[in-house]
PDB file of N, CA, C and O in Angstrom:
ATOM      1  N   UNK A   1     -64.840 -49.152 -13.451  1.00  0.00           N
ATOM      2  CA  UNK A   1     -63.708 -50.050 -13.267  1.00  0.00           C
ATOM      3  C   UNK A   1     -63.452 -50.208 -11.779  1.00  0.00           C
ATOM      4  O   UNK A   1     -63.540 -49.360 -10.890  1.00  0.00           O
ATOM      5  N   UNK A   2     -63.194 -51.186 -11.729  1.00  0.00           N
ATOM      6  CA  UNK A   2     -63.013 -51.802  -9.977  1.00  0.00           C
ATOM      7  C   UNK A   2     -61.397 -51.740  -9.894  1.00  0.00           C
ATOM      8  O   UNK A   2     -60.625 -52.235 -10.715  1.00  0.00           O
ATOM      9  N   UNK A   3     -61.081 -51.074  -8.805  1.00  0.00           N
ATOM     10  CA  UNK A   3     -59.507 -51.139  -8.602  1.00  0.00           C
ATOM     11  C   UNK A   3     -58.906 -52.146  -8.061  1.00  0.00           C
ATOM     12  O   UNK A   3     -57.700 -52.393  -8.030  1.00  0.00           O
ATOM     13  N   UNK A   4     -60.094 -52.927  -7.483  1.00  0.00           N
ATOM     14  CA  UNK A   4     -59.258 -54.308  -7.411  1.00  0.00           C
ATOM     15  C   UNK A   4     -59.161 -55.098  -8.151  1.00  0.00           C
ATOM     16  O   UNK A   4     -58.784 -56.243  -7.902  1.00  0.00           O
ATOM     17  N   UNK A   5     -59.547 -54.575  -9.466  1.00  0.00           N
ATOM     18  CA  UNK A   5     -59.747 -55.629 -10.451  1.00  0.00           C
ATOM     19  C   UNK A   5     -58.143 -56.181 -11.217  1.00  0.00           C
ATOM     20  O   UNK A   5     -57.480 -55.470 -11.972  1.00  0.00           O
ATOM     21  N   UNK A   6     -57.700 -57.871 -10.712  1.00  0.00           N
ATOM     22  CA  UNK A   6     -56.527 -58.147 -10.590  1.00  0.00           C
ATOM     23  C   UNK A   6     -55.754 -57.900 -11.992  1.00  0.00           C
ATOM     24  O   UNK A   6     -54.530 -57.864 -11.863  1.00  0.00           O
ATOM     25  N   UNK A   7     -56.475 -57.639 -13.922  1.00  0.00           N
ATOM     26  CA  UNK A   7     -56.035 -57.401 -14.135  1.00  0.00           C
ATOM     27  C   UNK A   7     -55.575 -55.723 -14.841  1.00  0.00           C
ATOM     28  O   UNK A   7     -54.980 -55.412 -15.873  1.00  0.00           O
ATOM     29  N   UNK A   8     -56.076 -55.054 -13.916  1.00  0.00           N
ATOM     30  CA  UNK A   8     -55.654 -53.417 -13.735  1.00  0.00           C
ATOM     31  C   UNK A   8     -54.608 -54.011 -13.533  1.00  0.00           C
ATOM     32  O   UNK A   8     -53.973 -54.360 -14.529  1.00  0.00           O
ATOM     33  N   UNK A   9     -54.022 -54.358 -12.054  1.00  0.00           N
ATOM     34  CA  UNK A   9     -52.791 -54.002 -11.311  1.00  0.00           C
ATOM     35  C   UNK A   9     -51.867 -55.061 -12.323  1.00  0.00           C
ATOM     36  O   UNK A   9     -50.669 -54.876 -12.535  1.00  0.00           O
ATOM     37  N   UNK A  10     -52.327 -55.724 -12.659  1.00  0.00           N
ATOM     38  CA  UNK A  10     -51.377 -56.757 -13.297  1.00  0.00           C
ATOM     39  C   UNK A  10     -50.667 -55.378 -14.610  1.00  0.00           C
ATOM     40  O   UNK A  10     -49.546 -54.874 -14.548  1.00  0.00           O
ATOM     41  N   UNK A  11     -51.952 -55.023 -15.870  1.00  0.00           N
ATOM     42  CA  UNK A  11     -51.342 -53.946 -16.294  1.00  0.00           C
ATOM     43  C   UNK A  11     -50.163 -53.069 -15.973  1.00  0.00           C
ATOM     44  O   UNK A  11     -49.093 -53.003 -16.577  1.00  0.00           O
ATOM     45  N   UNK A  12     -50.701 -52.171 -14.530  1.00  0.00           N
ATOM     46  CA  UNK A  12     -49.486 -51.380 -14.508  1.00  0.00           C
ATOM     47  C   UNK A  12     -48.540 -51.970 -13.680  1.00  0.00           C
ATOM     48  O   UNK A  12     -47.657 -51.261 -13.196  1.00  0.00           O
ATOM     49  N   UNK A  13     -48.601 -53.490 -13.378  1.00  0.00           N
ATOM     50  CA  UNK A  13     -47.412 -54.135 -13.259  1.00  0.00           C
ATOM     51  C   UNK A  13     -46.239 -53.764 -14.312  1.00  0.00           C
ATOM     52  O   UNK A  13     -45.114 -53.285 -14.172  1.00  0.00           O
ATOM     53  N   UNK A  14     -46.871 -54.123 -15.245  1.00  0.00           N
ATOM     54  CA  UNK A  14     -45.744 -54.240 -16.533  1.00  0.00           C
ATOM     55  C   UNK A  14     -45.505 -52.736 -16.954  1.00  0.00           C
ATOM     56  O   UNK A  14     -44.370 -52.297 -17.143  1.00  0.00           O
ATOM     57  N   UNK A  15     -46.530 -52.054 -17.073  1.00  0.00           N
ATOM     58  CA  UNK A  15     -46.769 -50.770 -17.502  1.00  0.00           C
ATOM     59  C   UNK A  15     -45.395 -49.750 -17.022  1.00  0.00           C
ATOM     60  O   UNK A  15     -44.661 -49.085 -17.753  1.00  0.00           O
ATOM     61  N   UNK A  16     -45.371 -49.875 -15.836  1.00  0.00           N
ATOM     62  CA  UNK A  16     -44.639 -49.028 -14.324  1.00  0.00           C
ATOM     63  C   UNK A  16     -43.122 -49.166 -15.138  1.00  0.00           C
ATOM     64  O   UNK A  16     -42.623 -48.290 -15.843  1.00  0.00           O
ATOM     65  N   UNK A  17     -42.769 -49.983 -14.955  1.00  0.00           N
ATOM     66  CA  UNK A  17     -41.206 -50.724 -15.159  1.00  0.00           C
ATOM     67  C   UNK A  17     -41.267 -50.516 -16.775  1.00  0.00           C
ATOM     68  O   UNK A  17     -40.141 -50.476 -17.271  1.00  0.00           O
ATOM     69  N   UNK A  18     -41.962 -50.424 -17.376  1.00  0.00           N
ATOM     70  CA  UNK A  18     -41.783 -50.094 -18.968  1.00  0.00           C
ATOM     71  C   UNK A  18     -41.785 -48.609 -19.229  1.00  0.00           C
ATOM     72  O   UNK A  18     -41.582 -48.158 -20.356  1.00  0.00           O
ATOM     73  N   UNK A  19     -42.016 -47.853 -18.171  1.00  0.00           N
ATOM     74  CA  UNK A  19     -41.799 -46.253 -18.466  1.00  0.00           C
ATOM     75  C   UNK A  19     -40.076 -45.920 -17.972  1.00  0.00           C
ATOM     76  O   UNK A  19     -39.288 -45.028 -18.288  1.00  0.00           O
ATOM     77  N   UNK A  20     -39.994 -46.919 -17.203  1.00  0.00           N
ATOM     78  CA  UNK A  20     -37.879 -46.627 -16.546  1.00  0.00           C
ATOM     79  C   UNK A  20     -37.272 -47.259 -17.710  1.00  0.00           C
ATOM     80  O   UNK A  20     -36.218 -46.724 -18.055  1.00  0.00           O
ATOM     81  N   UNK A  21     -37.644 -48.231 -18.393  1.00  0.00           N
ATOM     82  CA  UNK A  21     -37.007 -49.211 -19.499  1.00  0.00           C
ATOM     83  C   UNK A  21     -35.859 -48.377 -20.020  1.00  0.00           C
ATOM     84  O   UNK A  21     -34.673 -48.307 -19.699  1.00  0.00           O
ATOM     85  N   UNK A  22     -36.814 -47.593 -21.194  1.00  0.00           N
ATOM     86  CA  UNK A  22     -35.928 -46.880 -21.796  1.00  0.00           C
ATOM     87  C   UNK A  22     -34.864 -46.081 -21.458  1.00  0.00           C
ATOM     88  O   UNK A  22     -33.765 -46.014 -22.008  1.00  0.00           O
ATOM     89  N   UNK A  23     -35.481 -45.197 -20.054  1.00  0.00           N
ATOM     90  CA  UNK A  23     -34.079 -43.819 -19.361  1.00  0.00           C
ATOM     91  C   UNK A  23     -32.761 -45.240 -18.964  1.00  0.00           C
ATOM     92  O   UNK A  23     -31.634 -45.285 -19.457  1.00  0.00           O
ATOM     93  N   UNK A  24     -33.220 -46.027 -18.192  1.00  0.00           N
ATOM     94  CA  UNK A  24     -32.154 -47.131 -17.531  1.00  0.00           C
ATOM     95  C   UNK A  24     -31.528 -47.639 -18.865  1.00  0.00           C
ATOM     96  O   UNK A  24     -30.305 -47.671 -18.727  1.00  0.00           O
ATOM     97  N   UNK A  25     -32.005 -48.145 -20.401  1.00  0.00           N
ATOM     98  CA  UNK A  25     -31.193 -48.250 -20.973  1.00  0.00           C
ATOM     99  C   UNK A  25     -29.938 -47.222 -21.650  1.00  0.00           C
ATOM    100  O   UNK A  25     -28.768 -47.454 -21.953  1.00  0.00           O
ATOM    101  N   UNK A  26     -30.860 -45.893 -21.729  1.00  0.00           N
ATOM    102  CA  UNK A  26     -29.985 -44.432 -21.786  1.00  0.00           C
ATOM    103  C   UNK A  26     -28.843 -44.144 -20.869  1.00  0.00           C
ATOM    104  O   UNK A  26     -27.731 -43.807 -21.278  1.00  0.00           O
ATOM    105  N   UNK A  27     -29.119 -44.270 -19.783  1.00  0.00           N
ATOM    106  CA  UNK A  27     -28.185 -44.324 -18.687  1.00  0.00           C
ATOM    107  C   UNK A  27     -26.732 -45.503 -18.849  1.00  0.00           C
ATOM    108  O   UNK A  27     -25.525 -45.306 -18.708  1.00  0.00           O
ATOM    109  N   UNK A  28     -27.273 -46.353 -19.090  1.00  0.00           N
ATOM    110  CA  UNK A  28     -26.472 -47.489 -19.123  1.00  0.00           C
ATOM    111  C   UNK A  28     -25.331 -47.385 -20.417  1.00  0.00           C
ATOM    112  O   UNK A  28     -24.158 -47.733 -20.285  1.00  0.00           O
ATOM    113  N   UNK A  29     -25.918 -46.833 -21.698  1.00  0.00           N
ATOM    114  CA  UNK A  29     -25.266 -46.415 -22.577  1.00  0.00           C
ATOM    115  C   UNK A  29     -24.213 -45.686 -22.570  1.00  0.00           C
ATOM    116  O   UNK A  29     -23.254 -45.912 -23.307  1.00  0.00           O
ATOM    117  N   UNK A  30     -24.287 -44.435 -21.487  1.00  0.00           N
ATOM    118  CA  UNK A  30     -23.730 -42.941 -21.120  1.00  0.00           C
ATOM    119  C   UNK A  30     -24.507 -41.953 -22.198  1.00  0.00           C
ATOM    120  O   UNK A  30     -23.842 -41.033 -22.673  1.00  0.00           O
ATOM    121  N   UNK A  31     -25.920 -42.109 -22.611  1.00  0.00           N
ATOM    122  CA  UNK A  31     -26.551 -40.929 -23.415  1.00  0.00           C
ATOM    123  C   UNK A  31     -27.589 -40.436 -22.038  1.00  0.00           C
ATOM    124  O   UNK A  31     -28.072 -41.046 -21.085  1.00  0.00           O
ATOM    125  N   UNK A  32     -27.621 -39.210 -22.445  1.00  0.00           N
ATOM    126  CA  UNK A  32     -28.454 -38.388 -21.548  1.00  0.00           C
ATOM    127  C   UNK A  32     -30.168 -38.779 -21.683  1.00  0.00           C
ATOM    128  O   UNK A  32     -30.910 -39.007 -22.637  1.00  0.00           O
ATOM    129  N   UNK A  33     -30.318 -38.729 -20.419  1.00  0.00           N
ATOM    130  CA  UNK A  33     -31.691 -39.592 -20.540  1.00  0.00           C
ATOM    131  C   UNK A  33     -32.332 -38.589 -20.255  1.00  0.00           C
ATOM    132  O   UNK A  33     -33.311 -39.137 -19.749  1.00  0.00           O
ATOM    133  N   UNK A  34     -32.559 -37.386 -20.184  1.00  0.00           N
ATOM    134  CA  UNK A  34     -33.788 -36.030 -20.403  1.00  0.00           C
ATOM    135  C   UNK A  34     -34.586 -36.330 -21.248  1.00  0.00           C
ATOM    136  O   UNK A  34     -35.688 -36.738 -20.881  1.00  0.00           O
ATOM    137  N   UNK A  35     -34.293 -36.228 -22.578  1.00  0.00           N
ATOM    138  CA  UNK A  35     -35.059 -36.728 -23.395  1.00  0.00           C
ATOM    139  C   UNK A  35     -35.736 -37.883 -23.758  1.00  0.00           C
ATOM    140  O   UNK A  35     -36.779 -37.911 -24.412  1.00  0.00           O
ATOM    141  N   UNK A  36     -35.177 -38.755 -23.360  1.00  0.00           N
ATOM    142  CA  UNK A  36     -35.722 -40.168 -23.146  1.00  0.00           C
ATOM    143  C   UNK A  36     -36.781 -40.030 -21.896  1.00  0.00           C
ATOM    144  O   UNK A  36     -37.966 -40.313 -22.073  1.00  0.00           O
ATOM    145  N   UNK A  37     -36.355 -39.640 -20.791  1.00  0.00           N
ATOM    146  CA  UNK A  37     -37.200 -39.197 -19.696  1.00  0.00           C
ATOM    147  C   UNK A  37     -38.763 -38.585 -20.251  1.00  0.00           C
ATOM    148  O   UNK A  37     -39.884 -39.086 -20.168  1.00  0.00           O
ATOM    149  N   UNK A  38     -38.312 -37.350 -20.815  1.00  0.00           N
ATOM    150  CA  UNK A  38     -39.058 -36.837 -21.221  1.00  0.00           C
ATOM    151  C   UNK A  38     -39.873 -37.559 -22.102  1.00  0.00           C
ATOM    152  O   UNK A  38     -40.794 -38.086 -21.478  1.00  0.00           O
ATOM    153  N   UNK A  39     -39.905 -37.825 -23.459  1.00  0.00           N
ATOM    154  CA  UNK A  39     -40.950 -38.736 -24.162  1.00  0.00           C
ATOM    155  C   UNK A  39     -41.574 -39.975 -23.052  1.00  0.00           C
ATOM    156  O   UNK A  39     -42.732 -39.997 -22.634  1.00  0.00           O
ATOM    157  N   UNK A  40     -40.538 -40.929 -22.723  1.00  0.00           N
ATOM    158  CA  UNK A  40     -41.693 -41.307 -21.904  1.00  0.00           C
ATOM    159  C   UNK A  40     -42.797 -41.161 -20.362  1.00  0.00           C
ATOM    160  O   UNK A  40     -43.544 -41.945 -19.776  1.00  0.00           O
ATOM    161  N   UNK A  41     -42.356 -39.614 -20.146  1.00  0.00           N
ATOM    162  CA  UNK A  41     -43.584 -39.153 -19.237  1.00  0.00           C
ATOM    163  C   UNK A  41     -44.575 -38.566 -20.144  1.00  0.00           C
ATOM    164  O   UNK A  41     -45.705 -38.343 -19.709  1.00  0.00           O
ATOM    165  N   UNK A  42     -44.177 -38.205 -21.743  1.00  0.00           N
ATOM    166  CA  UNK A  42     -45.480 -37.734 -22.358  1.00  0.00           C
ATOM    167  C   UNK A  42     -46.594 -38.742 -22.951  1.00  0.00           C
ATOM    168  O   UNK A  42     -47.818 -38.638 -23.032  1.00  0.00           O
ATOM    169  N   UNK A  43     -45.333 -40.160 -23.485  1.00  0.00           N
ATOM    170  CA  UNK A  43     -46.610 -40.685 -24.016  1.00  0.00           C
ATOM    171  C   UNK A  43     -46.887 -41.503 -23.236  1.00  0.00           C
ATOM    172  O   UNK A  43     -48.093 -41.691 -23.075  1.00  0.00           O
ATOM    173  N   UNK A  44     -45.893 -42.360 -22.401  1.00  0.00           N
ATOM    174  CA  UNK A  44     -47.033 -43.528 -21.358  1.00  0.00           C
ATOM    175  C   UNK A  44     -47.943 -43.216 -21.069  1.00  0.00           C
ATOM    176  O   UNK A  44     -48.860 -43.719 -21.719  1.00  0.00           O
ATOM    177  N   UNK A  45     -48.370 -42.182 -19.910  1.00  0.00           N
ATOM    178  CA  UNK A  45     -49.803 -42.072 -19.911  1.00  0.00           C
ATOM    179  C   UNK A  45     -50.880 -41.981 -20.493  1.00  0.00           C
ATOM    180  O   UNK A  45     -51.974 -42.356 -20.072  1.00  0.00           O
ATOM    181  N   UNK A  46     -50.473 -41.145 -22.154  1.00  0.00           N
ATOM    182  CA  UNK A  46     -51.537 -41.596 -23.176  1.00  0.00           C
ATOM    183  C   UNK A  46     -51.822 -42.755 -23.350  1.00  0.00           C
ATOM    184  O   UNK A  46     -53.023 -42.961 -23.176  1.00  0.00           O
ATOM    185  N   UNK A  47     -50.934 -44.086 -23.767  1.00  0.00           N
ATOM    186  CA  UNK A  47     -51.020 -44.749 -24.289  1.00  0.00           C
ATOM    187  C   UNK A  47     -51.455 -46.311 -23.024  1.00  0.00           C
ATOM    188  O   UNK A  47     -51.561 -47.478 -23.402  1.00  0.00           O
ATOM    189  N   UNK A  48     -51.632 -45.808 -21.524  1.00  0.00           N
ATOM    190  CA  UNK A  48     -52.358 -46.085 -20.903  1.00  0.00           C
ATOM    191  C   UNK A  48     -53.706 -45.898 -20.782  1.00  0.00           C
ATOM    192  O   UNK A  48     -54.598 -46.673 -20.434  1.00  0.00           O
ATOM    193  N   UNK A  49     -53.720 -44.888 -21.082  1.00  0.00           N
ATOM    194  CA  UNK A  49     -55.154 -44.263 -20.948  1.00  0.00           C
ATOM    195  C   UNK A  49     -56.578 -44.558 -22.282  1.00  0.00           C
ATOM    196  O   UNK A  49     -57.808 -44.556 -22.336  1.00  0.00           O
ATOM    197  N   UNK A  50     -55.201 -44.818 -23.315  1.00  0.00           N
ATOM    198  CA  UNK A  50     -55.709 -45.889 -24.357  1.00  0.00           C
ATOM    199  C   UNK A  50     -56.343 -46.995 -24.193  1.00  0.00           C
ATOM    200  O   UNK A  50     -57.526 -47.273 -24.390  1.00  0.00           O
ATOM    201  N   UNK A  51     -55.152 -47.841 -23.679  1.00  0.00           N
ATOM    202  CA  UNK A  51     -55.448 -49.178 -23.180  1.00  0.00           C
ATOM    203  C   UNK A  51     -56.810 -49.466 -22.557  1.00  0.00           C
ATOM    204  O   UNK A  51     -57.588 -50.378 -22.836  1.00  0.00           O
ATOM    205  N   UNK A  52     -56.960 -48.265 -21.444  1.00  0.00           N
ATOM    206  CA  UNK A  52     -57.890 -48.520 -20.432  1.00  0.00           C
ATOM    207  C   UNK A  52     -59.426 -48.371 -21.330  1.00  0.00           C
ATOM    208  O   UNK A  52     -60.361 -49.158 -21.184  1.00  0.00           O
ATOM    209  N   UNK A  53     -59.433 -47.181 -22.272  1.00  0.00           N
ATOM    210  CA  UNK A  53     -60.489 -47.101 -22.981  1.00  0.00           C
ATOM    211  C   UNK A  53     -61.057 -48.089 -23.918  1.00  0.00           C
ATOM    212  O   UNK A  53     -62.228 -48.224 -24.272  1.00  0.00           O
ATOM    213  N   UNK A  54     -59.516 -49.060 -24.406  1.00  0.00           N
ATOM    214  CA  UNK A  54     -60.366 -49.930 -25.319  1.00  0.00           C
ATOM    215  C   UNK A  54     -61.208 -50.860 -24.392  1.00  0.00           C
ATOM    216  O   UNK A  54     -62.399 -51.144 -24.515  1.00  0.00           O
ATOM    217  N   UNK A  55     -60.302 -51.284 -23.408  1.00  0.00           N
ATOM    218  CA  UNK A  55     -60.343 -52.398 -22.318  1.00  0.00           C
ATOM    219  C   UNK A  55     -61.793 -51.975 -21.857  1.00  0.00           C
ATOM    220  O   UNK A  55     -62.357 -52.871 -21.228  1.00  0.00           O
ATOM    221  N   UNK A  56     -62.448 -50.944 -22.006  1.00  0.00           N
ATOM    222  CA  UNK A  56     -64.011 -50.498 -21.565  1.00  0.00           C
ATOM    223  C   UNK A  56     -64.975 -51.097 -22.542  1.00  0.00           C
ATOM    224  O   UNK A  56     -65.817 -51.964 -22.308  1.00  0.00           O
ATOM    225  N   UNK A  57     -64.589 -50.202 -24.226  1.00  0.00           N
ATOM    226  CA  UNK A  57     -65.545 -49.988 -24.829  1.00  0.00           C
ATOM    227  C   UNK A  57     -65.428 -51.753 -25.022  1.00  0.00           C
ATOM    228  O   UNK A  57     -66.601 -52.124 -25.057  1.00  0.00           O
ATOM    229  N   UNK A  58     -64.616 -52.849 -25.145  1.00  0.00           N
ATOM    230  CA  UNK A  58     -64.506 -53.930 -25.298  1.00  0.00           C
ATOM    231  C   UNK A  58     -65.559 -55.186 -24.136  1.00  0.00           C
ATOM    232  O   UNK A  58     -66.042 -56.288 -24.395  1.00  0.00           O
ATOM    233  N   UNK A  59     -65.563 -54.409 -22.953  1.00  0.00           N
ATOM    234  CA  UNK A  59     -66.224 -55.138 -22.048  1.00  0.00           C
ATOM    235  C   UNK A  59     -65.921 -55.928 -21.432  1.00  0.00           C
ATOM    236  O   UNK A  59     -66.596 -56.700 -20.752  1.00  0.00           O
ATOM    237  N   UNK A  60     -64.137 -55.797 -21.681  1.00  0.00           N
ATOM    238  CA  UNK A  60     -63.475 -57.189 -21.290  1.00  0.00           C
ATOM    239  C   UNK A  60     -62.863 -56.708 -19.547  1.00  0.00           C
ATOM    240  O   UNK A  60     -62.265 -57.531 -18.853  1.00  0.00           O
TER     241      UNK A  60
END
């Protein structure tokens, strides 16, 4: 994979700002966002790392 490849960065364009989504809506609520925090530092990166694998075995 080429890191300049425009749509990597485009990905964790959206990607980046979709891991704060949830705590900023927690916050905004007044619920404690630890846990919200927490799940999404466990699964975004899986579910990046997903992405990136299909995005291989696909060829696209």
């Amino acid at each position: 994979m080429d890191l300049s490849d425009v749509e990597f960065w485009a990905l964790l364009a959206v990607a980046i700002p979709g891991l704060f989504l949830p705590v900023i809506i927690a916050w905004w609520k007044g619920r404690s966002i630890v846990p919200i925090a927490l799940l999404s530092l466990v699964f975004w990166p899986g579910a990046l790392i997903l992405v990136l694998r299909l995005r291989r075995k696909r060829g696209l």
